[in-house]
Amino acid sequence: STKLKIRQNPATNGQIEISYTNAKGGTVYVYDISGKFIKSFKVSADSGNETLNVGSLKSGLYVLQLKSEKGSSVAKVIMK
């Protein structure tokens, strides 16, 4: 199954560092805590580490959802 992990929490400098597995063809969706969609990022590999540039996000709690052919995974991140 697809797995998503935040590598640095809280996230700083407008960047969220993630690691993921089983995410072939996957997309990471970023939502605010009320569930409002903010932006999305395509992942570049089946498994790996990536840095998402989300410079415009205000401080607060956000939800990341990774959806791929093999399932979905959710993680919460705090933006500082």
Protein backbone atom coordinates (compact mmCIF):
# COMPACT_ATOMS: atom_id res chain seq x y z
CA SER A 1 0.00 0.00 0.00
CA THR A 2 0.97 3.63 -0.49
CA LYS A 3 2.74 5.30 2.43
CA LEU A 4 3.47 9.00 3.03
CA LYS A 5 5.70 10.38 5.78
CA ILE A 6 6.66 13.94 6.71
CA ARG A 7 10.43 14.08 7.20
CA GLN A 8 10.59 17.44 8.97
CA ASN A 9 7.68 18.50 11.16
CA PRO A 10 7.13 21.38 11.69
CA ALA A 11 8.06 22.40 8.16
CA THR A 12 10.00 25.63 7.68
CA ASN A 13 11.07 28.00 4.89
CA GLY A 14 8.00 27.21 2.80
CA GLN A 15 9.16 23.65 2.12
CA ILE A 16 7.65 20.33 3.18
CA GLU A 17 10.03 17.37 3.07
CA ILE A 18 8.29 14.05 2.44
CA SER A 19 9.21 10.43 1.89
CA TYR A 20 6.91 7.90 0.25
CA THR A 21 6.67 4.32 -0.95
CA ASN A 22 4.43 2.48 -3.45
CA ALA A 23 3.37 5.77 -5.02
CA LYS A 24 3.68 5.02 -8.74
CA GLY A 25 1.83 7.67 -10.74
CA GLY A 26 0.93 9.39 -7.48
CA THR A 27 -0.09 12.90 -6.59
CA VAL A 28 0.25 14.69 -3.24
CA TYR A 29 -2.70 16.96 -2.43
CA VAL A 30 -2.31 19.72 0.16
CA TYR A 31 -5.36 20.82 2.18
CA ASP A 32 -5.79 23.28 5.01
CA ILE A 33 -7.23 21.98 8.26
CA SER A 34 -10.78 22.92 7.19
CA GLY A 35 -10.40 20.62 4.17
CA LYS A 36 -9.95 23.36 1.55
CA PHE A 37 -7.73 22.23 -1.36
CA ILE A 38 -4.55 24.31 -1.66
CA LYS A 39 -2.34 22.71 -4.33
CA SER A 40 -1.06 19.41 -5.68
CA PHE A 41 2.29 17.91 -6.65
CA LYS A 42 3.05 14.89 -8.85
CA VAL A 43 5.59 12.53 -7.31
CA SER A 44 8.51 11.63 -9.55
CA ALA A 45 9.11 7.99 -8.57
CA ASP A 46 7.54 4.88 -7.08
CA SER A 47 9.40 5.47 -3.80
CA GLY A 48 11.68 8.25 -2.64
CA ASN A 49 12.13 11.59 -0.93
CA GLU A 50 10.97 14.94 -2.24
CA THR A 51 10.75 18.55 -1.16
CA LEU A 52 7.45 20.30 -1.88
CA ASN A 53 7.74 24.07 -2.32
CA VAL A 54 4.70 25.60 -0.66
CA GLY A 55 6.12 29.07 0.01
CA SER A 56 2.76 30.81 0.07
CA LEU A 57 1.28 28.80 2.97
CA LYS A 58 0.53 30.63 6.20
CA SER A 59 1.58 29.17 9.55
CA GLY A 60 -0.78 26.45 10.74
CA LEU A 61 -1.77 22.81 10.39
CA TYR A 62 -2.14 21.22 6.95
CA VAL A 63 -3.14 17.78 5.69
CA LEU A 64 -1.24 16.04 2.90
CA GLN A 65 -2.87 13.17 1.02
CA LEU A 66 -0.89 10.97 -1.35
CA LYS A 67 -3.08 9.13 -3.88
CA SER A 68 -1.59 6.58 -6.26
CA GLU A 69 -2.50 3.46 -8.23
CA LYS A 70 -1.78 1.43 -5.07
CA GLY A 71 -3.89 3.37 -2.59
CA SER A 72 -3.71 6.53 -0.52
CA SER A 73 -2.02 7.78 2.62
CA VAL A 74 -2.54 10.88 4.77
CA ALA A 75 -0.13 12.86 6.95
CA LYS A 76 -0.44 16.10 8.90
CA VAL A 77 2.21 18.82 8.86
CA ILE A 78 2.64 22.05 10.80
CA MET A 79 3.93 25.04 8.81
CA LYS A 80 6.01 27.46 10.85
